[in-house]
PDB file of C-alpha atoms in Angstrom:
ATOM      1  CA  PRO S   1      54.481 145.658-213.188  1.00 67.00           C
ATOM      2  CA  GLU S   2      57.937 146.656-214.338  1.00 75.00           C
ATOM      3  CA  ARG S   3      59.510 143.540-212.860  1.00 83.00           C
ATOM      4  CA  SER S   4      57.491 141.413-215.285  1.00 94.00           C
ATOM      5  CA  ILE S   5      59.434 142.864-218.241  1.00 96.00           C
ATOM      6  CA  THR S   6      62.973 141.740-218.995  1.00 96.00           C
ATOM      7  CA  ILE S   7      65.354 143.233-221.548  1.00 95.00           C
ATOM      8  CA  VAL S   8      67.277 140.369-223.126  1.00 96.00           C
ATOM      9  CA  ASP S   9      70.669 141.438-224.442  1.00 94.00           C
ATOM     10  CA  LYS S  10      73.056 138.907-222.841  1.00 94.00           C
ATOM     11  CA  ASP S  11      73.383 135.118-222.516  1.00 93.00           C
ATOM     12  CA  ARG S  12      72.189 135.022-218.902  1.00 94.00           C
ATOM     13  CA  ALA S  13      68.950 136.894-219.664  1.00 95.00           C
ATOM     14  CA  LEU S  14      68.452 134.761-222.778  1.00 96.00           C
ATOM     15  CA  GLU S  15      68.778 131.582-220.706  1.00 96.00           C
ATOM     16  CA  ARG S  16      66.140 132.875-218.219  1.00 96.00           C
ATOM     17  CA  CYS S  17      63.849 133.751-221.121  1.00 97.00           C
ATOM     18  CA  MET S  18      64.305 130.280-222.618  1.00 96.00           C
ATOM     19  CA  GLN S  19      63.490 128.578-219.306  1.00 96.00           C
ATOM     20  CA  ASP S  20      60.174 130.398-219.198  1.00 96.00           C
ATOM     21  CA  VAL S  21      59.001 130.441-222.815  1.00 97.00           C
ATOM     22  CA  LEU S  22      60.142 126.896-223.641  1.00 97.00           C
ATOM     23  CA  SER S  23      58.596 125.232-220.595  1.00 96.00           C
ATOM     24  CA  PRO S  24      56.030 122.575-221.574  1.00 96.00           C
ATOM     25  CA  GLY S  25      52.536 124.019-221.867  1.00 95.00           C
ATOM     26  CA  SER S  26      53.703 127.598-222.458  1.00 96.00           C
ATOM     27  CA  ILE S  27      51.593 129.907-224.591  1.00 97.00           C
ATOM     28  CA  VAL S  28      53.877 132.550-226.097  1.00 97.00           C
ATOM     29  CA  GLY S  29      52.850 135.690-227.936  1.00 96.00           C
ATOM     30  CA  VAL S  30      55.387 136.848-230.525  1.00 95.00           C
ATOM     31  CA  ASP S  31      55.761 140.257-232.144  1.00 94.00           C
ATOM     32  CA  SER S  32      58.669 142.015-233.804  1.00 92.00           C
ATOM     33  CA  GLU S  33      59.536 145.594-234.588  1.00 90.00           C
ATOM     34  CA  TRP S  34      61.906 146.897-237.217  1.00 82.00           C
ATOM     35  CA  ARG S  35      62.805 150.134-238.904  1.00 73.00           C
ATOM     36  CA  PRO S  36      61.859 150.339-242.541  1.00 67.00           C
ATOM     37  CA  THR S  37      64.686 150.978-244.966  1.00 64.00           C
ATOM     38  CA  LEU S  38      64.187 153.932-247.217  1.00 63.00           C
ATOM     39  CA  CYS S  39      67.245 153.525-249.397  1.00 61.00           C
ATOM     40  CA  THR S  40      67.376 151.331-252.476  1.00 59.00           C
ATOM     41  CA  GLY S  41      68.946 147.955-251.843  1.00 60.00           C
ATOM     42  CA  GLY S  42      68.803 148.327-248.055  1.00 61.00           C
ATOM     43  CA  HIS S  43      67.440 145.469-245.992  1.00 67.00           C
ATOM     44  CA  ALA S  44      65.459 146.000-242.816  1.00 74.00           C
ATOM     45  CA  ARG S  45      66.369 143.879-239.832  1.00 80.00           C
ATOM     46  CA  ILE S  46      64.463 143.157-236.658  1.00 88.00           C
ATOM     47  CA  GLY S  47      65.338 145.618-233.922  1.00 90.00           C
ATOM     48  CA  LEU S  48      63.173 144.161-231.151  1.00 94.00           C
ATOM     49  CA  LEU S  49      61.519 140.787-230.701  1.00 94.00           C
ATOM     50  CA  GLN S  50      58.910 140.496-227.976  1.00 96.00           C
ATOM     51  CA  LEU S  51      58.133 137.100-226.454  1.00 97.00           C
ATOM     52  CA  SER S  52      55.346 137.192-223.884  1.00 97.00           C
ATOM     53  CA  THR S  53      53.813 134.603-221.603  1.00 96.00           C
ATOM     54  CA  ALA S  54      50.781 135.196-219.401  1.00 94.00           C
ATOM     55  CA  SER S  55      53.007 136.598-216.660  1.00 94.00           C
ATOM     56  CA  HIS S  56      56.156 137.976-218.282  1.00 96.00           C
ATOM     57  CA  ALA S  57      57.346 139.880-221.352  1.00 97.00           C
ATOM     58  CA  TYR S  58      60.847 139.434-222.750  1.00 97.00           C
ATOM     59  CA  LEU S  59      62.163 142.160-225.052  1.00 97.00           C
ATOM     60  CA  LEU S  60      64.991 140.693-227.111  1.00 96.00           C
ATOM     61  CA  ASP S  61      67.370 143.345-228.393  1.00 94.00           C
ATOM     62  CA  MET S  62      67.955 141.915-231.843  1.00 92.00           C
ATOM     63  CA  VAL S  63      70.507 144.587-232.728  1.00 90.00           C
ATOM     64  CA  VAL S  64      73.045 143.507-230.110  1.00 91.00           C
ATOM     65  CA  LEU S  65      71.914 139.990-229.132  1.00 90.00           C
ATOM     66  CA  PRO S  66      73.061 138.168-232.301  1.00 87.00           C
ATOM     67  CA  LYS S  67      76.501 139.799-231.968  1.00 88.00           C
ATOM     68  CA  ARG S  68      76.863 139.409-228.226  1.00 89.00           C
ATOM     69  CA  CYS S  69      75.378 136.053-227.317  1.00 88.00           C
ATOM     70  CA  ASN S  70      76.111 132.425-227.972  1.00 88.00           C
ATOM     71  CA  GLN S  71      74.674 131.566-231.422  1.00 88.00           C
ATOM     72  CA  LYS S  72      73.793 128.031-230.325  1.00 90.00           C
ATOM     73  CA  LEU S  73      71.613 129.508-227.578  1.00 91.00           C
ATOM     74  CA  LEU S  74      69.750 131.610-230.128  1.00 91.00           C
ATOM     75  CA  GLN S  75      69.253 128.594-232.375  1.00 91.00           C
ATOM     76  CA  ARG S  76      67.979 126.546-229.408  1.00 93.00           C
ATOM     77  CA  LEU S  77      65.534 129.311-228.492  1.00 95.00           C
ATOM     78  CA  PHE S  78      64.047 129.628-231.971  1.00 94.00           C
ATOM     79  CA  SER S  79      64.077 125.909-232.678  1.00 94.00           C
ATOM     80  CA  GLY S  80      62.355 125.188-229.357  1.00 94.00           C
ATOM     81  CA  LEU S  81      59.865 127.979-229.864  1.00 95.00           C
ATOM     82  CA  PHE S  82      58.799 127.219-233.428  1.00 94.00           C
ATOM     83  CA  THR S  83      59.235 123.432-233.728  1.00 93.00           C
ATOM     84  CA  SER S  84      58.193 122.201-230.275  1.00 93.00           C
ATOM     85  CA  LYS S  85      55.046 120.155-229.800  1.00 94.00           C
ATOM     86  CA  LYS S  86      54.870 121.450-226.218  1.00 95.00           C
ATOM     87  CA  VAL S  87      54.791 125.235-226.798  1.00 96.00           C
ATOM     88  CA  LEU S  88      51.969 127.180-228.464  1.00 96.00           C
ATOM     89  CA  VAL S  89      53.056 130.329-230.333  1.00 96.00           C
ATOM     90  CA  LEU S  90      50.582 133.097-231.199  1.00 95.00           C
ATOM     91  CA  GLY S  91      51.311 135.958-233.571  1.00 92.00           C
ATOM     92  CA  TYR S  92      49.366 138.459-235.653  1.00 92.00           C
ATOM     93  CA  SER S  93      50.251 138.579-239.364  1.00 87.00           C
ATOM     94  CA  PHE S  94      53.064 136.326-238.283  1.00 84.00           C
ATOM     95  CA  ASP S  95      54.437 135.457-241.713  1.00 86.00           C
ATOM     96  CA  GLY S  96      56.030 138.923-241.998  1.00 85.00           C
ATOM     97  CA  ASP S  97      57.648 138.605-238.579  1.00 86.00           C
ATOM     98  CA  LEU S  98      58.980 135.157-239.434  1.00 88.00           C
ATOM     99  CA  GLU S  99      60.425 136.286-242.771  1.00 87.00           C
ATOM    100  CA  MET S 100      62.085 139.268-241.097  1.00 87.00           C
ATOM    101  CA  LEU S 101      63.505 137.017-238.364  1.00 88.00           C
ATOM    102  CA  MET S 102      65.021 134.636-240.915  1.00 88.00           C
ATOM    103  CA  HIS S 103      66.412 137.576-242.868  1.00 85.00           C
ATOM    104  CA  SER S 104      67.918 139.069-239.704  1.00 85.00           C
ATOM    105  CA  ILE S 105      69.468 135.794-238.507  1.00 86.00           C
ATOM    106  CA  PRO S 106      69.910 133.547-241.567  1.00 85.00           C
ATOM    107  CA  THR S 107      71.551 130.772-239.521  1.00 84.00           C
ATOM    108  CA  ILE S 108      68.216 129.909-237.855  1.00 85.00           C
ATOM    109  CA  ARG S 109      66.340 129.159-241.095  1.00 85.00           C
ATOM    110  CA  ASP S 110      66.899 125.390-240.900  1.00 85.00           C
ATOM    111  CA  ALA S 111      66.503 125.309-237.117  1.00 83.00           C
ATOM    112  CA  ILE S 112      62.896 126.545-237.252  1.00 87.00           C
ATOM    113  CA  GLN S 113      61.558 124.081-239.823  1.00 85.00           C
ATOM    114  CA  PRO S 114      59.025 122.568-239.761  1.00 87.00           C
ATOM    115  CA  LEU S 115      56.836 125.035-237.876  1.00 87.00           C
ATOM    116  CA  ARG S 116      54.615 123.391-235.272  1.00 91.00           C
ATOM    117  CA  ARG S 117      51.917 124.840-233.027  1.00 92.00           C
ATOM    118  CA  VAL S 118      52.251 128.334-234.499  1.00 91.00           C
ATOM    119  CA  VAL S 119      48.935 130.171-234.871  1.00 91.00           C
ATOM    120  CA  ASP S 120      48.496 133.342-236.891  1.00 89.00           C
ATOM    121  CA  VAL S 121      45.678 135.056-234.991  1.00 89.00           C
ATOM    122  CA  ARG S 122      44.886 137.271-238.001  1.00 87.00           C
ATOM    123  CA  LEU S 123      44.071 134.221-240.125  1.00 83.00           C
ATOM    124  CA  LEU S 124      42.053 132.713-237.294  1.00 83.00           C
ATOM    125  CA  SER S 125      40.120 135.978-236.936  1.00 82.00           C
ATOM    126  CA  GLU S 126      39.375 136.018-240.666  1.00 83.00           C
ATOM    127  CA  GLN S 127      38.023 132.459-240.468  1.00 84.00           C
ATOM    128  CA  VAL S 128      35.766 133.381-237.551  1.00 82.00           C
ATOM    129  CA  ASP S 129      34.526 136.472-239.419  1.00 79.00           C
ATOM    130  CA  ALA S 130      33.777 134.394-242.532  1.00 82.00           C
ATOM    131  CA  ALA S 131      31.871 131.782-240.519  1.00 81.00           C
ATOM    132  CA  GLU S 132      29.982 134.491-238.650  1.00 75.00           C
ATOM    133  CA  ALA S 133      28.984 136.152-241.935  1.00 77.00           C
ATOM    134  CA  LYS S 134      27.198 132.936-242.958  1.00 79.00           C
ATOM    135  CA  LEU S 135      24.975 132.970-239.858  1.00 73.00           C
ATOM    136  CA  PRO S 136      21.425 134.285-240.180  1.00 74.00           C
ATOM    137  CA  ILE S 137      21.180 137.970-239.246  1.00 73.00           C
ATOM    138  CA  ASN S 138      18.922 137.315-236.259  1.00 72.00           C
ATOM    139  CA  TRP S 139      20.857 134.280-234.994  1.00 68.00           C
ATOM    140  CA  ASN S 140      21.540 134.147-231.251  1.00 75.00           C
ATOM    141  CA  PRO S 141      23.742 131.498-229.720  1.00 73.00           C
ATOM    142  CA  PRO S 142      21.932 128.968-227.528  1.00 77.00           C
ATOM    143  CA  LYS S 143      21.833 129.798-223.831  1.00 81.00           C
ATOM    144  CA  ARG S 144      23.949 127.685-221.546  1.00 78.00           C
ATOM    145  CA  THR S 145      22.275 125.485-219.046  1.00 77.00           C
ATOM    146  CA  ASN S 146      24.237 124.351-216.041  1.00 69.00           C
TER     147      ASN S 146
END
């Protein structure tokens, strides 16, 4: 439903987002979108950062949010998200998103080290595929007995 999506472009919305995504036991999906730069020497920056829990999606407007909101709040969000032992972060090809995030907001670089409980689902998928490839062709998993 529409009410389960929040545009985050002000401190108040950022604080609500933080309450949800940083709560102990949260599983948060992360994805970012940016416009490629076509000119020489130009640097792309994140335009939108999506943080999603099982019940809510937060769309962080990364064009206006770093200019408009309290920088300490942003640092607390990213530090809590990427260094917490109580939050699990899932991303796909996440290294590119993380590099772009640090390029877009250089002041968070130190705040998000060391990364904890961050899973790149692409790498996990590749490991599963590699393990599956080693199984005999006619292998069937054992049936469950209750």
